[in-house]
CSV table of C-alpha atoms and ligand atoms in Angstrom, one decimal:
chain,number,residue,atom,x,y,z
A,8,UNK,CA,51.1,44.4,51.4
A,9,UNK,CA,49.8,41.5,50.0
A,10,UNK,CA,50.3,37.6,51.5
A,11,UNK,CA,48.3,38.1,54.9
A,12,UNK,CA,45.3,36.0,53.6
A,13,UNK,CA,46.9,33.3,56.4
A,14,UNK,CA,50.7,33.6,57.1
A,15,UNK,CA,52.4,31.3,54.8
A,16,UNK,CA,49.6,30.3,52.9
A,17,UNK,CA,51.2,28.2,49.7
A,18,UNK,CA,50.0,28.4,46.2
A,19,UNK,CA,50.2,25.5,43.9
A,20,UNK,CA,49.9,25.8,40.6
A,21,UNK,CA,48.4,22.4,38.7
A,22,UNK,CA,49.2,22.2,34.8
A,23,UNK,CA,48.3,19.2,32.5
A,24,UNK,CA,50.6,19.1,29.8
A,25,UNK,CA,50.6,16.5,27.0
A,26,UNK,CA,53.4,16.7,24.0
A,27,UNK,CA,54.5,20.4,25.2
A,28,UNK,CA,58.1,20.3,25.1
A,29,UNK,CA,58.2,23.2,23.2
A,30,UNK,CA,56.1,25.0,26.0
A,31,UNK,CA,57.3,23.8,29.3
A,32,UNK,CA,60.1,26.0,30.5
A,33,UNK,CA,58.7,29.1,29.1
A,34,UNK,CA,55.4,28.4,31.2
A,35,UNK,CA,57.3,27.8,34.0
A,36,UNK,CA,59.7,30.9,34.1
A,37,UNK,CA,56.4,32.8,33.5
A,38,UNK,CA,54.4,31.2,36.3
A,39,UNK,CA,57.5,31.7,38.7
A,40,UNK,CA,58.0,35.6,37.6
A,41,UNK,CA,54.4,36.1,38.6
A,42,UNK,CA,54.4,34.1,41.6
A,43,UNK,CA,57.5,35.8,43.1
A,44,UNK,CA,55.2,39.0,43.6
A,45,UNK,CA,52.2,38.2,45.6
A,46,UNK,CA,55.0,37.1,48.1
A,47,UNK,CA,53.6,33.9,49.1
A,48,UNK,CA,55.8,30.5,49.1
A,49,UNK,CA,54.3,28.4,46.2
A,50,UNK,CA,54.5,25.2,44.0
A,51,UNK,CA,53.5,24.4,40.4
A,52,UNK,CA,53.4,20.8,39.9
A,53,UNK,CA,53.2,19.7,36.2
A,54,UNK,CA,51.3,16.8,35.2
A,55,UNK,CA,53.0,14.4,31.8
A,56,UNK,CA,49.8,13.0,31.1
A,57,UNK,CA,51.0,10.2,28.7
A,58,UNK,CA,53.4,12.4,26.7
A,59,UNK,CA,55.7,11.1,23.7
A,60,UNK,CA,57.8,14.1,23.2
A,61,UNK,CA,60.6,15.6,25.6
A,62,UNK,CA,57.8,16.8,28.1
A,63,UNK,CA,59.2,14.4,30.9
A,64,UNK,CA,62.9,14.8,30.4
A,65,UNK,CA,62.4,18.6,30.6
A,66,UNK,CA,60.5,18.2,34.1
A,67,UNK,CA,62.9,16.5,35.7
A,68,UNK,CA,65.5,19.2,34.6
A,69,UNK,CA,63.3,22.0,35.9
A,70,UNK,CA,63.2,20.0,38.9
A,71,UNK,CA,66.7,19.9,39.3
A,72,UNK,CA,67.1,23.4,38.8
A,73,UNK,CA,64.0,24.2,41.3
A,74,UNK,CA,63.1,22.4,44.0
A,75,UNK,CA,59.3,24.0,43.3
A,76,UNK,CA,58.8,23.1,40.2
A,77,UNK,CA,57.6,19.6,40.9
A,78,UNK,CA,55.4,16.8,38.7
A,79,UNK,CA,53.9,13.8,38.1
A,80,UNK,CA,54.1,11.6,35.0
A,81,UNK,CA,51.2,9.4,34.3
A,82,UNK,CA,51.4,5.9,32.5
A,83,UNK,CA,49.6,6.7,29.2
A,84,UNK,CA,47.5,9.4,28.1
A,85,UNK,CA,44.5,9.8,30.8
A,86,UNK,CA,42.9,13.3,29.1
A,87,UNK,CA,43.0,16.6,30.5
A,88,UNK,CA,40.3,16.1,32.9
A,89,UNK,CA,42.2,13.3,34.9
A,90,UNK,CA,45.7,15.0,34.5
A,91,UNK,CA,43.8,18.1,36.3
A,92,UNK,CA,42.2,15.8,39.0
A,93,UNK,CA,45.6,13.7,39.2
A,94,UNK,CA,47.0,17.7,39.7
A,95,UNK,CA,44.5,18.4,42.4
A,96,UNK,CA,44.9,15.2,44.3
A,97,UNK,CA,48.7,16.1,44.9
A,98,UNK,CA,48.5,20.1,45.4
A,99,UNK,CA,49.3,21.0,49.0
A,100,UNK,CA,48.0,24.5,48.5
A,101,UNK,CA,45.8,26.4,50.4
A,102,UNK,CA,45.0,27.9,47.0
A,103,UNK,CA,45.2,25.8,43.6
A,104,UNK,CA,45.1,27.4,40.4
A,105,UNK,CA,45.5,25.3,37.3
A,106,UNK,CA,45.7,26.2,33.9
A,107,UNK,CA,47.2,24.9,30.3
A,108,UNK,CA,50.2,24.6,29.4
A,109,UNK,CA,50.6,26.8,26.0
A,110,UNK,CA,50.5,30.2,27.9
A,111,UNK,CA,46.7,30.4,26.1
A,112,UNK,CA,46.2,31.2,29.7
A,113,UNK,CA,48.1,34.0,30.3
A,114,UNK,CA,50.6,34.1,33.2
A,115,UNK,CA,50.3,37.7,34.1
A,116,UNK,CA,46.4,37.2,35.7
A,117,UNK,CA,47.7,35.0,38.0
A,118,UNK,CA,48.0,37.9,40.4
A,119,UNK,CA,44.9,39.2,40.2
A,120,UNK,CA,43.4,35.4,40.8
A,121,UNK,CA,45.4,35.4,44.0
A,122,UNK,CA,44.5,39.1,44.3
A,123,UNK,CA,40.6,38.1,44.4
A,124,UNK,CA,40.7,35.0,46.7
A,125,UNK,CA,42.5,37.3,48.8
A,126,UNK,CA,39.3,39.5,49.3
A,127,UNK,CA,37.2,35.9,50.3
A,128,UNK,CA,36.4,34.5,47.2
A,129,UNK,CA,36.5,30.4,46.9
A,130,UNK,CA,36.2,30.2,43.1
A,131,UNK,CA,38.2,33.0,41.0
A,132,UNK,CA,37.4,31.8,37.6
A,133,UNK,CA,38.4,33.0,33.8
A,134,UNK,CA,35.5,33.3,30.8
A,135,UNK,CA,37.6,34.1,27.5
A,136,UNK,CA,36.8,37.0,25.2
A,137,UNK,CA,35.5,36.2,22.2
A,138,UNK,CA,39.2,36.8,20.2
A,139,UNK,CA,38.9,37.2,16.2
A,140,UNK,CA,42.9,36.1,16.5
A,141,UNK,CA,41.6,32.3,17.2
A,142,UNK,CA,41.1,30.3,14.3
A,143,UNK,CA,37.8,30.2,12.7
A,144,UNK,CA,36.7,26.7,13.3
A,145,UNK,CA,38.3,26.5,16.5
A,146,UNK,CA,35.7,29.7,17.7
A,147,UNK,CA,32.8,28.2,16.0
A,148,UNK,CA,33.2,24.7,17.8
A,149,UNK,CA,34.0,26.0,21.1
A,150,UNK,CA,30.2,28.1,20.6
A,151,UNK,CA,28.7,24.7,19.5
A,152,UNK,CA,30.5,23.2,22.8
A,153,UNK,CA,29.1,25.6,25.1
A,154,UNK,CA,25.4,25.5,23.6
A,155,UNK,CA,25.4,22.1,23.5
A,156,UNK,CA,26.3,21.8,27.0
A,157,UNK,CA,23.3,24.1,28.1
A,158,UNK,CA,20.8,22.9,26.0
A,159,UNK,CA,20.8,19.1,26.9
A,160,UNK,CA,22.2,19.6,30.8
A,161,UNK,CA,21.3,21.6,34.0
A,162,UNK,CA,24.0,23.6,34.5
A,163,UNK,CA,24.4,26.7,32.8
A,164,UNK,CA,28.4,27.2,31.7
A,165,UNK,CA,28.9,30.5,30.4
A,166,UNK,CA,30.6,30.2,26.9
A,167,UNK,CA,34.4,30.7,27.1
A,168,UNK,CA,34.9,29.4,30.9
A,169,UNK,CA,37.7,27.5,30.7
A,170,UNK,CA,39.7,25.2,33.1
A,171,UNK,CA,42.3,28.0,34.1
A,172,UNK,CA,40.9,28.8,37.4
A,173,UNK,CA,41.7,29.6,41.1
A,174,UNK,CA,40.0,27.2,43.7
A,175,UNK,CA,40.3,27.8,47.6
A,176,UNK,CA,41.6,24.2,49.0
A,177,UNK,CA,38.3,23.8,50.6
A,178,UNK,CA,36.6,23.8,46.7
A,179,UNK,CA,39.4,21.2,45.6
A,180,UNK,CA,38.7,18.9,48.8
A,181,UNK,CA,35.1,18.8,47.7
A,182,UNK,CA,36.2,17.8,44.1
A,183,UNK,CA,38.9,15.5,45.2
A,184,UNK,CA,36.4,13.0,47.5
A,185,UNK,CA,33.9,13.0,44.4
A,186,UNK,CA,34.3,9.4,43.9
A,187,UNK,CA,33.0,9.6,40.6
A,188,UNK,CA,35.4,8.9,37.4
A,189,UNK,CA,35.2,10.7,33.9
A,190,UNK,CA,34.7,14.2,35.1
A,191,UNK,CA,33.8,17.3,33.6
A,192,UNK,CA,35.5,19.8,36.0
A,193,UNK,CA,33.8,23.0,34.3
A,194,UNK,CA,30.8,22.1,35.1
A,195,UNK,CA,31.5,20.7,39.0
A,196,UNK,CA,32.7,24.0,39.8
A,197,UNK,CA,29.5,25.6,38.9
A,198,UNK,CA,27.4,22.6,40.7
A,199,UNK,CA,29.4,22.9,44.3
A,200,UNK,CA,28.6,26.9,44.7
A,201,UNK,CA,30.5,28.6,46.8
A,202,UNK,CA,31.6,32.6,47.1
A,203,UNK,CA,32.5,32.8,43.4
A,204,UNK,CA,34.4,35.7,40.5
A,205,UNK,CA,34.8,35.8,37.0
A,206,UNK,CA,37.5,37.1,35.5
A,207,UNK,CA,37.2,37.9,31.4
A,208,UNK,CA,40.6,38.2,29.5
A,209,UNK,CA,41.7,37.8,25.9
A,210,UNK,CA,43.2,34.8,24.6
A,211,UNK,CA,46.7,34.6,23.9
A,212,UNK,CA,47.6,32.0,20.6
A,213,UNK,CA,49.0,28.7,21.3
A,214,UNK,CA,53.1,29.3,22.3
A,215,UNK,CA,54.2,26.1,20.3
A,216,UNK,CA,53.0,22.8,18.6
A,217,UNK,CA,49.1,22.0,17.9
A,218,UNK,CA,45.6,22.1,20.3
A,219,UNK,CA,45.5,18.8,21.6
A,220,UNK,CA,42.0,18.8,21.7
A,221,UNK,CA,41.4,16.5,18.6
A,222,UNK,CA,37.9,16.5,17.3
A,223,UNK,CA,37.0,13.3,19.2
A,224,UNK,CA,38.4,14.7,22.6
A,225,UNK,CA,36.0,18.0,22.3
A,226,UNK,CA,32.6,15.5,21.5
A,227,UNK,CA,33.5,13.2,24.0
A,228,UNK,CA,34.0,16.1,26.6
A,229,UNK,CA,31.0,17.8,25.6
A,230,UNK,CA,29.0,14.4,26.3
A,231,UNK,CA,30.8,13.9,29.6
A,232,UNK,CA,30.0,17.2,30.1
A,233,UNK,CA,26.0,16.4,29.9
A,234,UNK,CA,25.9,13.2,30.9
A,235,UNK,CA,27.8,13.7,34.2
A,236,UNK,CA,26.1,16.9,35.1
A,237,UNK,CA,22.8,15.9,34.1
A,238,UNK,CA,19.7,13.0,33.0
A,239,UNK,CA,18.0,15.6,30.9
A,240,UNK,CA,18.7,13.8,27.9
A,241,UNK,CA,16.9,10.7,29.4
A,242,UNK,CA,13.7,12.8,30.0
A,243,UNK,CA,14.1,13.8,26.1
A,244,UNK,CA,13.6,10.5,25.2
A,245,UNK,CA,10.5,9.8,27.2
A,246,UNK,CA,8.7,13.3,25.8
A,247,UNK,CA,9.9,12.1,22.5
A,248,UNK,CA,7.7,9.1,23.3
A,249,UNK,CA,4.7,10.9,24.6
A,250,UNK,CA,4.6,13.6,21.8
A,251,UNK,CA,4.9,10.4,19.0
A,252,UNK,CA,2.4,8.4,20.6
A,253,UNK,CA,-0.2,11.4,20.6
A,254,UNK,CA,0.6,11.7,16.8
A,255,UNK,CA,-0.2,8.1,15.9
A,256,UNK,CA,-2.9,7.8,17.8
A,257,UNK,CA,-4.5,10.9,15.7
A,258,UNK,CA,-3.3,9.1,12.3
A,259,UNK,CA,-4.7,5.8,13.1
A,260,UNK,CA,-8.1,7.7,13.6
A,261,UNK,CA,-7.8,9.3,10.4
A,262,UNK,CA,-6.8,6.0,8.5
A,263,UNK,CA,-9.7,4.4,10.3
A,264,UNK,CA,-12.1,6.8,8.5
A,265,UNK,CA,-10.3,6.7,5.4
A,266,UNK,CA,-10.7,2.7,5.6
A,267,UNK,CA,-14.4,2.2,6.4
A,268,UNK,CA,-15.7,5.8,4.7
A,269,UNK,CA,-13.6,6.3,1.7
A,270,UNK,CA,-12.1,4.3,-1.3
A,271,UNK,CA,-8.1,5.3,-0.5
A,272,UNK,CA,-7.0,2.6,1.8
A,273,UNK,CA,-3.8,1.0,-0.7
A,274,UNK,CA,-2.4,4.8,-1.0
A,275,UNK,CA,-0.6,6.0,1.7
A,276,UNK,CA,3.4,4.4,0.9
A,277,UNK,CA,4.9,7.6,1.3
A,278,UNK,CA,3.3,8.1,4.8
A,279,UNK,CA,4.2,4.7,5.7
A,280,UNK,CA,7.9,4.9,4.6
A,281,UNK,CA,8.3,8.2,6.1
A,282,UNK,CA,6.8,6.6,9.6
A,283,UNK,CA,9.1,3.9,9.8
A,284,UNK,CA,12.2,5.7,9.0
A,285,UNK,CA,11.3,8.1,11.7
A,286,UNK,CA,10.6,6.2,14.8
A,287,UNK,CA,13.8,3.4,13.5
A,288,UNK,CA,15.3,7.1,14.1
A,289,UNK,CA,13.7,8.2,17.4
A,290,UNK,CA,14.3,4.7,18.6
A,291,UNK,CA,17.8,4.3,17.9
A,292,UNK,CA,18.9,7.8,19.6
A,293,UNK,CA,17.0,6.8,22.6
A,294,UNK,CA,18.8,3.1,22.9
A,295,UNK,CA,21.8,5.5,22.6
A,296,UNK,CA,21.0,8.1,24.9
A,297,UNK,CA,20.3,5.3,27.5
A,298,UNK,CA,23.6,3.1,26.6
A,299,UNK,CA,25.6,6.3,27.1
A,300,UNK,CA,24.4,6.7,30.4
A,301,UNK,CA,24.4,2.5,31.4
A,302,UNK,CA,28.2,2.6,29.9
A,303,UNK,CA,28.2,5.6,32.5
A,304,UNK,CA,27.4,3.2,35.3
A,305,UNK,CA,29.6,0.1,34.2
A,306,UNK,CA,32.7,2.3,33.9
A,307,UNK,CA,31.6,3.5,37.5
A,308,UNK,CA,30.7,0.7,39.0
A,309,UNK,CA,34.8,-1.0,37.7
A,310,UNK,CA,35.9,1.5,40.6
A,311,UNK,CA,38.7,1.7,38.5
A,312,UNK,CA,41.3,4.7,39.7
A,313,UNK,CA,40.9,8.0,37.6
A,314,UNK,CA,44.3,7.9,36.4
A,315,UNK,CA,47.9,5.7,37.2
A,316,UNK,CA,50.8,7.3,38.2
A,317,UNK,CA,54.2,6.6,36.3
A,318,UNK,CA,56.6,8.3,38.4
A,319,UNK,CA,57.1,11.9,40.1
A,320,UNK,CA,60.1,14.4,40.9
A,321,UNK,CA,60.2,12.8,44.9
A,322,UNK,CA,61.6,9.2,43.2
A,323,UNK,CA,63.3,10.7,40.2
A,324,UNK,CA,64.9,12.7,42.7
A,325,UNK,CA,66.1,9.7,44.9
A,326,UNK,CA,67.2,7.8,41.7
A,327,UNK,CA,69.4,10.7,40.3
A,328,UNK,CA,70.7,11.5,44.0
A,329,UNK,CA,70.8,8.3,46.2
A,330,UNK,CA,71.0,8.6,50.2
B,20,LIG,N1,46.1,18.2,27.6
B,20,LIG,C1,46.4,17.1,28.4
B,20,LIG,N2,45.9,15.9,28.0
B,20,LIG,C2,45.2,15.7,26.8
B,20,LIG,C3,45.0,16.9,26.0
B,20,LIG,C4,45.4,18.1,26.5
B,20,LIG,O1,47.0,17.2,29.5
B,20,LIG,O2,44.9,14.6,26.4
B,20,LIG,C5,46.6,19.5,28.1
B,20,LIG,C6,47.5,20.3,27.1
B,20,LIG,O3,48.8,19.9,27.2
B,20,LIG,C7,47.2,21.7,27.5
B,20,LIG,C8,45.8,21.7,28.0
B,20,LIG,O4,45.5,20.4,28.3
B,20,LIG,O5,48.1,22.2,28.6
B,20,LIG,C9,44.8,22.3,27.0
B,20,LIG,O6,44.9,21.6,25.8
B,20,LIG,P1,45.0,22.4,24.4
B,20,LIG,O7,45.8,23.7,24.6
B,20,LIG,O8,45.6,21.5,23.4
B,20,LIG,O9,43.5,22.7,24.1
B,20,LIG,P2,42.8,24.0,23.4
B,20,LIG,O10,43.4,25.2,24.0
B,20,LIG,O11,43.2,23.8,22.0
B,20,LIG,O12,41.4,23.8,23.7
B,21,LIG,MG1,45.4,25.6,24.3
């Protein structure tokens, strides 16, 4: 019989949901089906992160309903990232599993995650197939994500690992004293180690409503992703440096013979023009590459909190139901 990992253990279950009215009770009837059969007591705490929509009403209804089903609300939208870590910092499990909101992630694996940290393992972790069903674009960005990712940083993510994951509370204690803001969770859980499993499963679509992974949100996540796992990018810009200066130096020698041996010192606009416009280039991605990583440090060193809590179910529940 499964549930003798440690008598009693608890599961929570930590799922960032922005604008998914349309999603939440079916996720959570889901989640509770599955979690009534590896017999072990559990909680699945939802986080609002900044929704507009219904999300928040419907929370506090399920919280009504079920005293497990618990949540937090944050002030404005924080991203996924800090609705995870927000998540994590209020799970009392002695596993965590977290995963979205859209049943993308599907429910019925949630057994087997337990299933696998049963047999010792820290880190049970999901990679996605590669599923024909996703939309075109959305496949070919998420591949441009991952490569990205493992070009210019020194983790290696393998393509399709996604935030639905289980983590044994030792693993989320480690994450939850990192002190550092803007974090790319993916690729933490690969840097702390640990006895770790992949799982691979096939995608399910999106239950209701639209990704809310605009455009911007994926960029910007796949630069926190490099800048906050790694200063590869910085090292680019000195070999970028090197390699040029080795260049000019051999054209200035050439120049030099064409301007005391030969007659053809006026040509040579071409060259020039193309010169300029290049290092203006190399120059400017540098200054960028080093102002993403200084605007790195001034957003750290604000020690600003990683996200602000609105509300959760303990004081809704005391407003609805005074002592
Ligand atoms: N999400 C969030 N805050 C955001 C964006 C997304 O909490 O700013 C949640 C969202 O509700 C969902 C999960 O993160 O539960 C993954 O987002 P989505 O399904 O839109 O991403 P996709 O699957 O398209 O990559
Ligand atoms: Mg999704």
């Amino acid at each position: 019989m499964p549930g003798n990992k440690t008598n009693n253990a608890l599961i929570s279950v930590v799922i960032p949901s922005y604008n998914e009215e349309g999603n939440i009770d079916k996720i959570a009837s889901y989640v509770v089906e599955q979690l009534t059969k590896p017999e072990y007591p559990f909680e699945i705490i939802f986080v609002d992160d900044g929704s507009t929509d219904s999300t928040l009403e419907k929370l506090i209804q399920l919280n009504r309903k079920d005293a497990r089903i618990k949540f937090l609300s944050l002030s404005r939208n924080f991203g996924h990232q800090s609705a995870l870590i927000a998540g994590l910092d209020f799970a009392a499990g002695d596993a965590v599993i977290s995963m979205d909101a859209d049943l993308q992630h599907p429910p019925e694996l949630l057994p087997k995650l337990i299933s696998k940290w049963e047999e010792d393992y820290d880190v049970v972790y999901t990679r996605r197939k590669e599923d024909q069903e996703l939309p075109y674009l959305k496949r070919k960005t998420s591949k441009m994500f991952y490569k990205f990712i493992n070009i210019f940083s020194d983790i290696k993510l393998e393509p399709g690992t996604s935030d639905f994951r289980l983590m044994d509370k030792k693993v989320v204690s480690v994450i939850k004293e990192l002190p550092e803001n803007n974090l790319f969770i993916r690729g933490l859980i690969k840097w702390v180690g640990f006895k770790q499993y992949c799982i691979e499963y096939i995608p399910q679509k999106r239950n209701d409503g639209e990704s809310k992974y605009s455009y911007r949100k994926m960029i910007s996540l796949a630069i926190s992703g490099v800048t906050s796992t790694s200063i590869f990018p910085l090292r680019i810009a000195s070999v970028m440096g090197f390699i040029i200066s080795i260049a000019a130096f051999g054209y200035s020698l050439v120049v030099l013979y064409d301007y005391y041996f030969t007659n053809k010192n006026l040509s040579g606009w071409t060259t020039l023009i193309i010169a300029i416009l290049f290092l203006g280039g190399a120059q400017l991605i540098t200054l960028g590459i080093i102002g993403e990583y200084l605007g790195k440090l001034l957003i750290q060193s604000k020690g600003r909190p990683k996200y602000i809590i609105k509300k959760t179910y303990e004081e809704t529940r005391n407003q609805e139901y005074p002592a």
